[in-house]
XYZ file of C-alpha atoms in Angstrom:
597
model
C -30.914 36.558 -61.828
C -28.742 38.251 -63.685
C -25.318 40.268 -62.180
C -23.836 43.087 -64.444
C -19.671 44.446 -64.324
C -20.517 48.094 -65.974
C -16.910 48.377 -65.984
C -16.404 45.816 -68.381
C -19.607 44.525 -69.295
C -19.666 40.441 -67.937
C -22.556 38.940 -66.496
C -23.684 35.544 -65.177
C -26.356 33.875 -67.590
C -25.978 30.759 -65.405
C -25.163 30.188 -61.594
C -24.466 27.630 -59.091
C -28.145 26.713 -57.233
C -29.092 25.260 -54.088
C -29.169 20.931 -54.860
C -29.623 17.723 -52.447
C -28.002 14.659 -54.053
C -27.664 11.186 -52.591
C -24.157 10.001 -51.993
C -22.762 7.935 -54.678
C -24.464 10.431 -57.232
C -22.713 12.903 -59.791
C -23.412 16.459 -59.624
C -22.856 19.551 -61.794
C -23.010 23.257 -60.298
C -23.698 25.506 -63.400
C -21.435 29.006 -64.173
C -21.702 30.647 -67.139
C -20.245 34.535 -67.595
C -20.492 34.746 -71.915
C -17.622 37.008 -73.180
C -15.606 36.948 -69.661
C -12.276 35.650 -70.911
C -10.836 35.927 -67.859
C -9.324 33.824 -64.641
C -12.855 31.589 -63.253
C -12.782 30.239 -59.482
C -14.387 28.092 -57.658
C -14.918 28.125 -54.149
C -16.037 25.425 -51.061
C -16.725 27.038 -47.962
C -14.298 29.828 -48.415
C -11.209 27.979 -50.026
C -10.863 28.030 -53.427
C -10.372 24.635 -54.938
C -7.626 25.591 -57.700
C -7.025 28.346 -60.410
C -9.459 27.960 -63.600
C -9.543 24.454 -64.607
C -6.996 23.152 -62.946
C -8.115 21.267 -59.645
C -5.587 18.417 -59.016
C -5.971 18.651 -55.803
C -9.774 16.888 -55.887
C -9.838 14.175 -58.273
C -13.530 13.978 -58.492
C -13.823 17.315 -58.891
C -13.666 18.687 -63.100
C -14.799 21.904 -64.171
C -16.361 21.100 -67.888
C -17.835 23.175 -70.179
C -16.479 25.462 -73.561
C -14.674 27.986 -71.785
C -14.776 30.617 -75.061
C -18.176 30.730 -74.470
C -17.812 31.736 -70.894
C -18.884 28.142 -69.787
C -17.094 26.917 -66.228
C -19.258 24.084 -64.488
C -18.572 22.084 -61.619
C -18.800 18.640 -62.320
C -18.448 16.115 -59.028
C -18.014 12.265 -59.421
C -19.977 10.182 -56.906
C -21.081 12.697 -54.665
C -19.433 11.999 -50.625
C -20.452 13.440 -47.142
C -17.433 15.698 -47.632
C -19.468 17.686 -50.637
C -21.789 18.772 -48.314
C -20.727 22.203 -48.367
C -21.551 25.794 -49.733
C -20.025 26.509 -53.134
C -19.151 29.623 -55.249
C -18.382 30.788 -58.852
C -16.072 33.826 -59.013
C -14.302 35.649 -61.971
C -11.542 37.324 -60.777
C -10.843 40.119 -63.295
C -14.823 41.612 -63.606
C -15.029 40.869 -59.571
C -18.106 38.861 -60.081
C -19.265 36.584 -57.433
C -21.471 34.192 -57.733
C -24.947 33.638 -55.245
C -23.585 30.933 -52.723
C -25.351 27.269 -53.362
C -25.515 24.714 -50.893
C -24.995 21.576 -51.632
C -26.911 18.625 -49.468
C -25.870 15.081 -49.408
C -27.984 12.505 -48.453
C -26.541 9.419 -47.004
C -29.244 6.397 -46.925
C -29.034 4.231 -43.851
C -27.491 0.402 -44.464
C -29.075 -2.092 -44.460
C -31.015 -2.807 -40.819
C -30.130 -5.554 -38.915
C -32.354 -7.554 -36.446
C -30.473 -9.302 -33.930
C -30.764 -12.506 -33.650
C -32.048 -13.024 -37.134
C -33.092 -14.341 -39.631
C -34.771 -16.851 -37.308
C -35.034 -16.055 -32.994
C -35.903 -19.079 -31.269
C -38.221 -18.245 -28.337
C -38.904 -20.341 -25.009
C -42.525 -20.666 -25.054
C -44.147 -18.653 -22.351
C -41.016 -15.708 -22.744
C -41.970 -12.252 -24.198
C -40.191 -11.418 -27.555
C -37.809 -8.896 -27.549
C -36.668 -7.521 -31.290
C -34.307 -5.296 -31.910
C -33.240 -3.657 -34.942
C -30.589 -1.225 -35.983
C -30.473 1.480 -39.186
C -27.182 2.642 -39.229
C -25.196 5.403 -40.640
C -27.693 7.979 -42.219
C -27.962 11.503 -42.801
C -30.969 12.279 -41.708
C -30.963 9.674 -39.388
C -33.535 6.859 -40.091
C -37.558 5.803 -39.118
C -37.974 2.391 -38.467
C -40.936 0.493 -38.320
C -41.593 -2.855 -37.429
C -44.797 -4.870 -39.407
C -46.367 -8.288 -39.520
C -48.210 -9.290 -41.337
C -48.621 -6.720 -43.299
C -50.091 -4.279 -40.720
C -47.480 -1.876 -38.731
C -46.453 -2.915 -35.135
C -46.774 0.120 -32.787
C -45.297 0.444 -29.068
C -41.839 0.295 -30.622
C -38.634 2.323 -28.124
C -36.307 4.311 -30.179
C -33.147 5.908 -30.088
C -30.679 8.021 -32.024
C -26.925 8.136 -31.770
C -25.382 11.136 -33.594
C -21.592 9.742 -34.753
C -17.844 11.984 -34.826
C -18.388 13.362 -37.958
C -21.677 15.675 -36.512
C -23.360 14.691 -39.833
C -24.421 10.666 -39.661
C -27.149 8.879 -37.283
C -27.508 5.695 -35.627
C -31.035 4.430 -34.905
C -32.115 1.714 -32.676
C -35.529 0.563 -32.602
C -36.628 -1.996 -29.778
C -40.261 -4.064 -29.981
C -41.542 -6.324 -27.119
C -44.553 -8.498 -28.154
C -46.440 -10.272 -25.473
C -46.486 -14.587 -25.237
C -49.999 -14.220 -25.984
C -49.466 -12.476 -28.866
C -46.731 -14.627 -30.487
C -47.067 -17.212 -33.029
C -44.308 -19.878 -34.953
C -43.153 -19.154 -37.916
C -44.569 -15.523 -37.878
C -42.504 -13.648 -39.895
C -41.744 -9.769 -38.633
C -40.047 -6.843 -40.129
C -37.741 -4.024 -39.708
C -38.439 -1.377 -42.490
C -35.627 1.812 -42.537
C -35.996 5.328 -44.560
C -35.320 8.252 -44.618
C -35.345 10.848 -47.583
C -32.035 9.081 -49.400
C -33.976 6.160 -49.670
C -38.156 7.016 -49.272
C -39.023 3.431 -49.674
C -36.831 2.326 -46.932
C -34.677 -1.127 -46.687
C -36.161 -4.286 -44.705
C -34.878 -6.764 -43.249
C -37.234 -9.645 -41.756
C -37.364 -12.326 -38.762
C -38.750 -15.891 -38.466
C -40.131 -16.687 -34.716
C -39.733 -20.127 -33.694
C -40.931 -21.027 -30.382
C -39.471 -23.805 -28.579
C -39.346 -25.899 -25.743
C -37.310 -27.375 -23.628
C -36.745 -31.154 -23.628
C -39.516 -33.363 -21.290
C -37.401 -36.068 -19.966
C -38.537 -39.429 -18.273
C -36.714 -40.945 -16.733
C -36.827 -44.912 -15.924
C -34.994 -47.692 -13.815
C -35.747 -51.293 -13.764
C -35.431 -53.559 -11.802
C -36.594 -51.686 -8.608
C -36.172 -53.057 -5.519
C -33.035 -54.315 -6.101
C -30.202 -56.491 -4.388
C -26.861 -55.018 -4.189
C -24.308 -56.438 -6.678
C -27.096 -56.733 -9.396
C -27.565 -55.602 -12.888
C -29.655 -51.999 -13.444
C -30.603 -50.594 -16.867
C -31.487 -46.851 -17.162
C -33.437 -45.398 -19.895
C -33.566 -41.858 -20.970
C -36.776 -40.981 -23.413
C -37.100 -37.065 -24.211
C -39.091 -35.445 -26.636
C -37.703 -32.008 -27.817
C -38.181 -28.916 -30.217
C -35.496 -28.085 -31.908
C -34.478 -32.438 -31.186
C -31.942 -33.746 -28.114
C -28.309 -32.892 -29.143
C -26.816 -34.324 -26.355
C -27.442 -36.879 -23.421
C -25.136 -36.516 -20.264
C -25.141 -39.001 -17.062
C -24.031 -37.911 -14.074
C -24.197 -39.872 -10.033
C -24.416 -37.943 -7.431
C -22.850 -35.162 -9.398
C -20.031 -36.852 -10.935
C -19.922 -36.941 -14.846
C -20.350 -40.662 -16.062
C -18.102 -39.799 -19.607
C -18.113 -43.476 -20.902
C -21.872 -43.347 -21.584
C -23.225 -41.150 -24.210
C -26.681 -42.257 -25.300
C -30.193 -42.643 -23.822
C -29.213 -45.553 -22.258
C -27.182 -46.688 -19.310
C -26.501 -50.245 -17.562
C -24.515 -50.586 -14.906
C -24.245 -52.939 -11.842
C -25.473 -51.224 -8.533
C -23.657 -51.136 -5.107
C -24.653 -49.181 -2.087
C -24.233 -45.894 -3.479
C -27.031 -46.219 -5.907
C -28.983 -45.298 -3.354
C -28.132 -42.007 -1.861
C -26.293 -41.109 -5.042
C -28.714 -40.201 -7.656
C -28.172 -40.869 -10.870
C -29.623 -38.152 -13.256
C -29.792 -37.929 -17.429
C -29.453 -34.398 -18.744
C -30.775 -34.049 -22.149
C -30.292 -31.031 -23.828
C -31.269 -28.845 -26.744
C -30.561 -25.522 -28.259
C -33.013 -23.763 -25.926
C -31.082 -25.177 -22.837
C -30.976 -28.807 -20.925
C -33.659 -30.396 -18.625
C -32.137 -32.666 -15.711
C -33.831 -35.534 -14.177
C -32.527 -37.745 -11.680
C -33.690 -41.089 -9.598
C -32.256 -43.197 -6.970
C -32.359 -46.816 -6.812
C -33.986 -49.160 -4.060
C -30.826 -51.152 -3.078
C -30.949 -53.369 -0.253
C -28.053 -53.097 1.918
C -26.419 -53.152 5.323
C -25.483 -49.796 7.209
C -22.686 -48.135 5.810
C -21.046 -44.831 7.145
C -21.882 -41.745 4.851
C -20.396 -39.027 7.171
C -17.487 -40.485 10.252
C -18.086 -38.869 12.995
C -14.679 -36.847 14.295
C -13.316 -37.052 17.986
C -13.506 -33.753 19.857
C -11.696 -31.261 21.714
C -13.996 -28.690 23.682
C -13.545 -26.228 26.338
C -15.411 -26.805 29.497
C -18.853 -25.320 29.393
C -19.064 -25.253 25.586
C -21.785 -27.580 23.717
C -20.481 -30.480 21.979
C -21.807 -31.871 18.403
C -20.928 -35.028 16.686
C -22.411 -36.420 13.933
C -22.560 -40.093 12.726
C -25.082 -40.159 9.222
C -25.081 -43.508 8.443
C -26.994 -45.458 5.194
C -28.898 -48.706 4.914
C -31.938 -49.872 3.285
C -34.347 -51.432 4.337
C -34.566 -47.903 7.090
C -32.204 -48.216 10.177
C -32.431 -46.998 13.147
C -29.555 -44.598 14.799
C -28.490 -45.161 18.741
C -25.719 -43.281 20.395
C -24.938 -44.140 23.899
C -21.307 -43.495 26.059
C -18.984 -46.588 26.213
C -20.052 -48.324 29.311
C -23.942 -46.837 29.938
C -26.916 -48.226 28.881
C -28.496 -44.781 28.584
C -29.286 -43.902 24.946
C -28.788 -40.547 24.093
C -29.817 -39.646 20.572
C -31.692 -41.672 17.915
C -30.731 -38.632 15.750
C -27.349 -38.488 13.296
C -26.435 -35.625 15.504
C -25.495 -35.791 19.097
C -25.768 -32.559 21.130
C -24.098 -32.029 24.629
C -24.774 -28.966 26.159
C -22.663 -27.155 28.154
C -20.393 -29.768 29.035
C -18.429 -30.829 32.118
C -15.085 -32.322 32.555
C -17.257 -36.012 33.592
C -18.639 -35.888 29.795
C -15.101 -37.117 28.699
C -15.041 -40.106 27.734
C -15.894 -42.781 24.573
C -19.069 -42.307 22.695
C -20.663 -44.820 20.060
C -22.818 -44.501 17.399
C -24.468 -47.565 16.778
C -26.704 -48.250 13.448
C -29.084 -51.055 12.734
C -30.648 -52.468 10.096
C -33.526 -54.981 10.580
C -32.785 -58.439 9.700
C -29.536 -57.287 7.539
C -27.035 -55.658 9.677
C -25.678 -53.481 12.565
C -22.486 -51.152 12.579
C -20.330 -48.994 15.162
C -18.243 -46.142 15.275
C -16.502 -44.911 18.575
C -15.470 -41.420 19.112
C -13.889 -39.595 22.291
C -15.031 -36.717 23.806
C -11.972 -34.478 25.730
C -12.834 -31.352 27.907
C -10.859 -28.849 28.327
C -10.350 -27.349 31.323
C -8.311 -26.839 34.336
C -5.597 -29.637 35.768
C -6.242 -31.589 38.221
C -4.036 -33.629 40.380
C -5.250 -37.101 40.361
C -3.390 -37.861 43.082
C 0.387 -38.020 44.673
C 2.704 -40.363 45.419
C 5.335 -40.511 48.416
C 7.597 -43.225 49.369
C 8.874 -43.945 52.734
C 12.663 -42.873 53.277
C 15.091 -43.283 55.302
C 17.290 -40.544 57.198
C 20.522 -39.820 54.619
C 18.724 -41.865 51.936
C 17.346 -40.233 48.497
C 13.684 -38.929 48.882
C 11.275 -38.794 46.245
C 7.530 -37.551 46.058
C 5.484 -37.498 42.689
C 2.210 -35.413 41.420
C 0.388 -37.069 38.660
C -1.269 -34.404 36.963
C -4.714 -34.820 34.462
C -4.799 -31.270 32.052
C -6.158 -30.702 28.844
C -4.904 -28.814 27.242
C -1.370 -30.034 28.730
C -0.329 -27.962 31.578
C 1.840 -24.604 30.863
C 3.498 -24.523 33.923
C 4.144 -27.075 36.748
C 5.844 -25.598 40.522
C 7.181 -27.674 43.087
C 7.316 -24.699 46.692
C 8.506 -25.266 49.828
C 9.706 -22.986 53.021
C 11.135 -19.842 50.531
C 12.333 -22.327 47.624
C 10.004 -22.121 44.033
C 11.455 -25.312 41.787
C 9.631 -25.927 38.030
C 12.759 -27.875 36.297
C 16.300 -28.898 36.587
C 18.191 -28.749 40.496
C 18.200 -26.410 43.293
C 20.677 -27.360 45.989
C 19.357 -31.130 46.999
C 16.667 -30.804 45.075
C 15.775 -31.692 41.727
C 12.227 -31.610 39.304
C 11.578 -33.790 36.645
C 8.188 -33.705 34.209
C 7.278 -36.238 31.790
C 4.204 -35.654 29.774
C 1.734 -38.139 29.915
C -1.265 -39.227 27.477
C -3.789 -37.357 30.518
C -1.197 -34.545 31.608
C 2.020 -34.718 33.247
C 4.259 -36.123 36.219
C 6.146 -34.249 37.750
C 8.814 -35.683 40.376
C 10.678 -34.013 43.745
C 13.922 -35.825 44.097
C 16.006 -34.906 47.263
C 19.172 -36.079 48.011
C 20.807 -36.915 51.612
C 17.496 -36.101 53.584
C 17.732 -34.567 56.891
C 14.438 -34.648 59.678
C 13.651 -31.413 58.167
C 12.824 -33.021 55.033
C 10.314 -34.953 56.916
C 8.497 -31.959 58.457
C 8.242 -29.734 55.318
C 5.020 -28.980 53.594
C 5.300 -29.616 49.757
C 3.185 -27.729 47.203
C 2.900 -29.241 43.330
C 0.917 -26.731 41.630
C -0.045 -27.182 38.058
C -1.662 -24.193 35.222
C -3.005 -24.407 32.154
C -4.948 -21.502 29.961
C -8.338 -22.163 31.895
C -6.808 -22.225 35.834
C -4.687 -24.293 38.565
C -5.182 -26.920 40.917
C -2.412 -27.640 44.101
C -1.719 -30.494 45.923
C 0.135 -30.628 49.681
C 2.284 -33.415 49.395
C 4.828 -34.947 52.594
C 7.510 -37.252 52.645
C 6.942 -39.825 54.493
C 9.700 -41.130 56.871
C 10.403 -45.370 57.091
C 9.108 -46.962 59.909
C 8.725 -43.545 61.846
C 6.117 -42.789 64.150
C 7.875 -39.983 65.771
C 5.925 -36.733 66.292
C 2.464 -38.197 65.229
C 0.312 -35.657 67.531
C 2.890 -33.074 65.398
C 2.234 -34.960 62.297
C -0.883 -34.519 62.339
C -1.348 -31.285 63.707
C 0.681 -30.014 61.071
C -0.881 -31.815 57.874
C -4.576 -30.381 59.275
C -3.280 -27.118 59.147
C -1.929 -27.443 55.851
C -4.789 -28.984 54.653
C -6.770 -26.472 56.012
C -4.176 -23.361 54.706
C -5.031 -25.715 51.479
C -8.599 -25.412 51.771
C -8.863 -21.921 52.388
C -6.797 -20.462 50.044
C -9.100 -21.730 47.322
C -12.092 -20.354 49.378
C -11.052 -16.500 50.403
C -8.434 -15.284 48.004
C -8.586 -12.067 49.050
C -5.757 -13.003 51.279
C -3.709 -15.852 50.378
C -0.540 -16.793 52.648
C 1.344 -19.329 52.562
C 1.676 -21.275 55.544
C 5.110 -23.527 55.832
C 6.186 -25.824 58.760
C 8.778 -23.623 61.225
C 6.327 -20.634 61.130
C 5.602 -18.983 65.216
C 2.674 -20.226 66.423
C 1.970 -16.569 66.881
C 1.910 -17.050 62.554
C -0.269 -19.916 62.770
C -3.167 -17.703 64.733
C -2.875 -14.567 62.627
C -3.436 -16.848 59.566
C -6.462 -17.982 61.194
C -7.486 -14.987 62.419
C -6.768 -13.349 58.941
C -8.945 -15.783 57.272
C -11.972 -15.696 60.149
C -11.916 -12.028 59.331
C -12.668 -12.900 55.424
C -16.882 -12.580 56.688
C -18.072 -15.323 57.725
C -20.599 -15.128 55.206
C -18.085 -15.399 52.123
C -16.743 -18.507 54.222
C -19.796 -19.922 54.572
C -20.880 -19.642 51.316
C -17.755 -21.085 49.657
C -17.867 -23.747 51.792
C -21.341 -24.488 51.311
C -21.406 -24.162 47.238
C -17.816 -24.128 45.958
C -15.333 -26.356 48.475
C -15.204 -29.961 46.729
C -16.083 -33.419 48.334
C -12.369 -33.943 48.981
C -11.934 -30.463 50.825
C -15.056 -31.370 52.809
C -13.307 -34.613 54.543
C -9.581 -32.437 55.079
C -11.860 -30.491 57.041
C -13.881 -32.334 58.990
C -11.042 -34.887 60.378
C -9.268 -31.635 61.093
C -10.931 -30.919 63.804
C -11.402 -34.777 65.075
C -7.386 -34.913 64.940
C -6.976 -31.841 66.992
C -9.815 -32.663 69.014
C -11.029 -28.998 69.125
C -14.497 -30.202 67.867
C -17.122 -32.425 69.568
C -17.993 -35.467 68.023
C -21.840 -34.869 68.440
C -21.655 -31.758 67.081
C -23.567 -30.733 64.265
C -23.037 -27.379 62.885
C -22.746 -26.605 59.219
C -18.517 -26.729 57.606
C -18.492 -23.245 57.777
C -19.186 -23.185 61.687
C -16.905 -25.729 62.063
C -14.096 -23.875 60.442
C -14.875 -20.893 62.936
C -15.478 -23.210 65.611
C -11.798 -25.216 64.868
C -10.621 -21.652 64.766
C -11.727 -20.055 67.742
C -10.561 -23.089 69.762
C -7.349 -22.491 67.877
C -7.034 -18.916 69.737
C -8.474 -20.269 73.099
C -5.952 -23.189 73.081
C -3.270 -20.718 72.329
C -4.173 -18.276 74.908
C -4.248 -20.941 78.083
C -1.254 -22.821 76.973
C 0.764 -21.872 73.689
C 3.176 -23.905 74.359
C 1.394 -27.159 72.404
C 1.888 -25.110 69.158
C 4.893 -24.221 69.892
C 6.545 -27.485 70.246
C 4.282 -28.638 67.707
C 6.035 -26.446 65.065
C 9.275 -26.287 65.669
């Protein structure tokens, strides 16, 4: 249309109209105002791009045309994505404005991509998966996938708008069934959009493949240790082998290379493995055989010595190999009693009499046997094996000795007497000494210039570890003496029996010592009576050990406080030896008296 300045009579023959260009492209906007001599501008989205035809500032930009005749196009050189934009005409002295024009760029997409391409090897039997990308366009791009000439449809799309708000990304993703896969198919990934209707392509070769079949095969088989074996690897293979790689029993043979491997066998041949990995572009198929070598038994896994806290199970195991099959026998050093034909041997819950040697013995008909020993410690609470006391005489040095069997080794080790507790070094005439032992400890009571006293006192050696204690009464003995044997032994059953009950009512736990009141004596009986006879009983019965048993049955027999054809249970002994305690002491008090002083 036509715009009229009455003032001074310009007009626009020609204007600027609405155009969509493909980038790359020139462009002209038209402006034409015949007999308008005047100052012409042109305008992009509000800012004028220079005064008449000078626009230095945008090289692509020229304004052409015979300006006497009113003529001021636009002329742009290959058209960008920054031209997209709304442009004016203006003549600044008749105040004439142009109709705005927009100007659309069209940006085609580059050329798609599939991945993978130009040729996807497929696994036979896996799905195909195809994707393909049309990148930045304005609009953004349709794909479509074809084969054979006929469109694929179930394709997944997606659109990814970029920084500049203008351009698109577009991903298009295809999954075709195995079944409906062929090799050498060849598919397609067409892209458009209105910069380019007839789209770009970009196409696909399938290949399927397969994996490598391998066979492997050994000869001779069976076969003596010490002789010659020859391996052959044979695999067929789409796309072919590019590499062959030995291995035994996991370990990478690296001097052989090919299909083919020689090698003279020992006993590991057969329960190492050899296996050939051949492999191809699609991946590597492993195969592996052992060889029938005839050998002797050989250890595979040495059984370990162990350490075990009482109670606990025990597990060794002894895997031995041999060929022809061999048989497996564990017994414990010195029994006859086999115990496992397995590789493992279990021992539940064991008890400090499971210590000891165990062997595994293996067997292999008419070729060979083999043994392994291995020891089994418990641990658990000391024990004192036994003491030692030699006979002194009067002035002399005195020594008494407490062999000790811990594991684990004893924490603490306590010589007591009268008011005196001695572990180490010297108290007075008195000196410990410990020396650790393979089974425990000894520990040793050294007393210098005895006296008689020495001879009357009650020693205790007590020994701890981490799981409990065990004590041990313990007298020097005096050369020759026979003095005060009716004392003697009145005084080493009471101990024995202060011993003995200690370890069976510790509710109340004195300790008795030689020099104590008789009047002492019967209050630790009676303290002890009063325990319930029932507790006594019962620990008596199911707790007190073999050796406790015979302190307490010569107890009475010493003191004779007990008939010899009686026949009560220990625990009615105990009450018996004590009630004859208190009658004794209540018609004539006087034995105990003397007795322990």
């Amino acid at each position: 249309r036509e715009r009229v300045n009455e003032r001074v009579g310009a007009m626009f023959s020609q204007e600027p109209q609405d155009l969509v260009v493909v980038a790359g492209q020139p462009v002209t906007l038209p402006c034409s105002i015949p007999g308008y001599i005047g100052v012409v501008l042109w305008i992009k989205d509000g800012l004028a791009l220079g005064v008449g035809r000078d626009l230095s500032g945008y090289p692509r930009y020229t304004v052409i045309g015979d300006h006497t005749s009113g003529e001021h196009h636009l002329r742009i050189q290959r058209v960008e994505l920054m031209d997209d934009a709304v442009f004016e005409c203006q003549a600044i002295t008749a105040a004439l404005r142009s109709r705005p024009a927009h100007l659309t760029v069209l940006v085609p997409p580059e050329d798609p991509v599939i991945n993978g391409g130009p040729v996807v090897s497929l696994r036979a039997g896996d799905p195909l998966n195809l994707t393909c990308h049309a990148d930045n366009a304005k609009p953004a791009a349709t794909i479509i996938w074809i084969r054979n000439g006929e469109v694929l449809n179930g394709a997944m799309y997606s659109r990814t708008l970029l920084r500049d708000m203008r351009r698109e990304n577009t991903v298009s993703t295809l999954y075709i069934s195995p079944s409906n896969i062929e090799s050498g198919q060849q598919i397609t990934c067409r892209a458009s959009n209105k910069a380019v209707p007839n789209g770009k392509e970009t196409s696909v070769t399938i290949d399927i493949q397969h994996l490598p079949l391998v066979n492997l095969s050994v000869e001779p088989q069976p076969v003596l240790e010490g002789n010659l074996v020859k391996f052959h690897c044979s695999a067929k293979a789409n796309p072919p082998v590019t590499q062959y790689r030995w291995a035994k029993g996991g370990s990478v043979i690296k001097e052989v290379s090919g299909d083919t491997y020689e090698v003279i066998v020992d006993h590991s041949f057969f329960t190492e493995p050899v296996s050939c990995e051949v492999t191809n572009p699609l991946g590597s198929t492993n195969i592996s055989r052992n060889v029938d070598v005839y050998f002797g038994p050989r250890l595979a896994a040495e059984p370990l010595s162990l350490q075990v806290d009482l109670g606990s199970d025990a597990v060794f195991n002894c895997a031995w190999t041999g060929n022809p099959s061999l048989t497996i026998v564990w017994m414990k050093r010195g029994s006859g009693v086999v115990l496992s034909n397995e590789n493992i041997l279990t021992l539940k819950s064991v008890r400090q009499d499971d210590a000891g040697k165990y062997v595994c013995r293996a067997v292999v008909p008419r070729v060979g046997a083999g043994e392994k020993e291995v020891s089994l410690t418990v641990n658990g609470p000391p024990t004192i094996s036994k003491t030692q006391t030699k006979q002194e005489l009067h002035g002399e040095k005195g020594q008494i000795q407490c062999y000790i069997t811990s594991t684990p080794p004893p924490d603490r080790i306590a010589w007591s007497w009268k008011e005196t507790v001695l572990e180490s070094g010297t108290s007075g005439r008195y000196t410990v000494e410990t020396v650790s032992t393979e089974e425990g400890a000894i520990s040793t009571l050294t007393m210098s210039n005895i006296v008689p006293a020495d001879f009357q006192t009650i020693y205790n050696c007590t020994a701890w570890n981490s799981f409990g204690s065990d004590t041990e009464i313990i007298r020097l003995q005096e050369q020759g003496g026979s003095q005060g044997s009716t004392r003697s032994s009145s005084l080493t059953t009471l101990a024995s029996l202060a011993s003995v009950w200690r370890r069976l009512c510790p509710v109340w736990s004195p300790v008795w010592r030689p020099g104590d009141s008789s009047l002492a004596v019967l209050s630790l009986i009676g303290n002890y009576y009063s325990c319930s006879p029932r507790l006594l009983k019962m620990h008596i019965k199911t707790e007190a050990s073999e050796r406790e048993r015979r302190l307490i049955r010569p107890a009475g027999l010493q003191m004779g406080f007990i008939n010899s054809r009686a026949t009560v249970s220990y625990s009615n002994r105990v009450i018996a030896v004590s009630l004859t305690i208190c009658s004794v002491y209540a018609c004539g008090g006087l034995y105990f008296t003397r007795g322990l002083k």
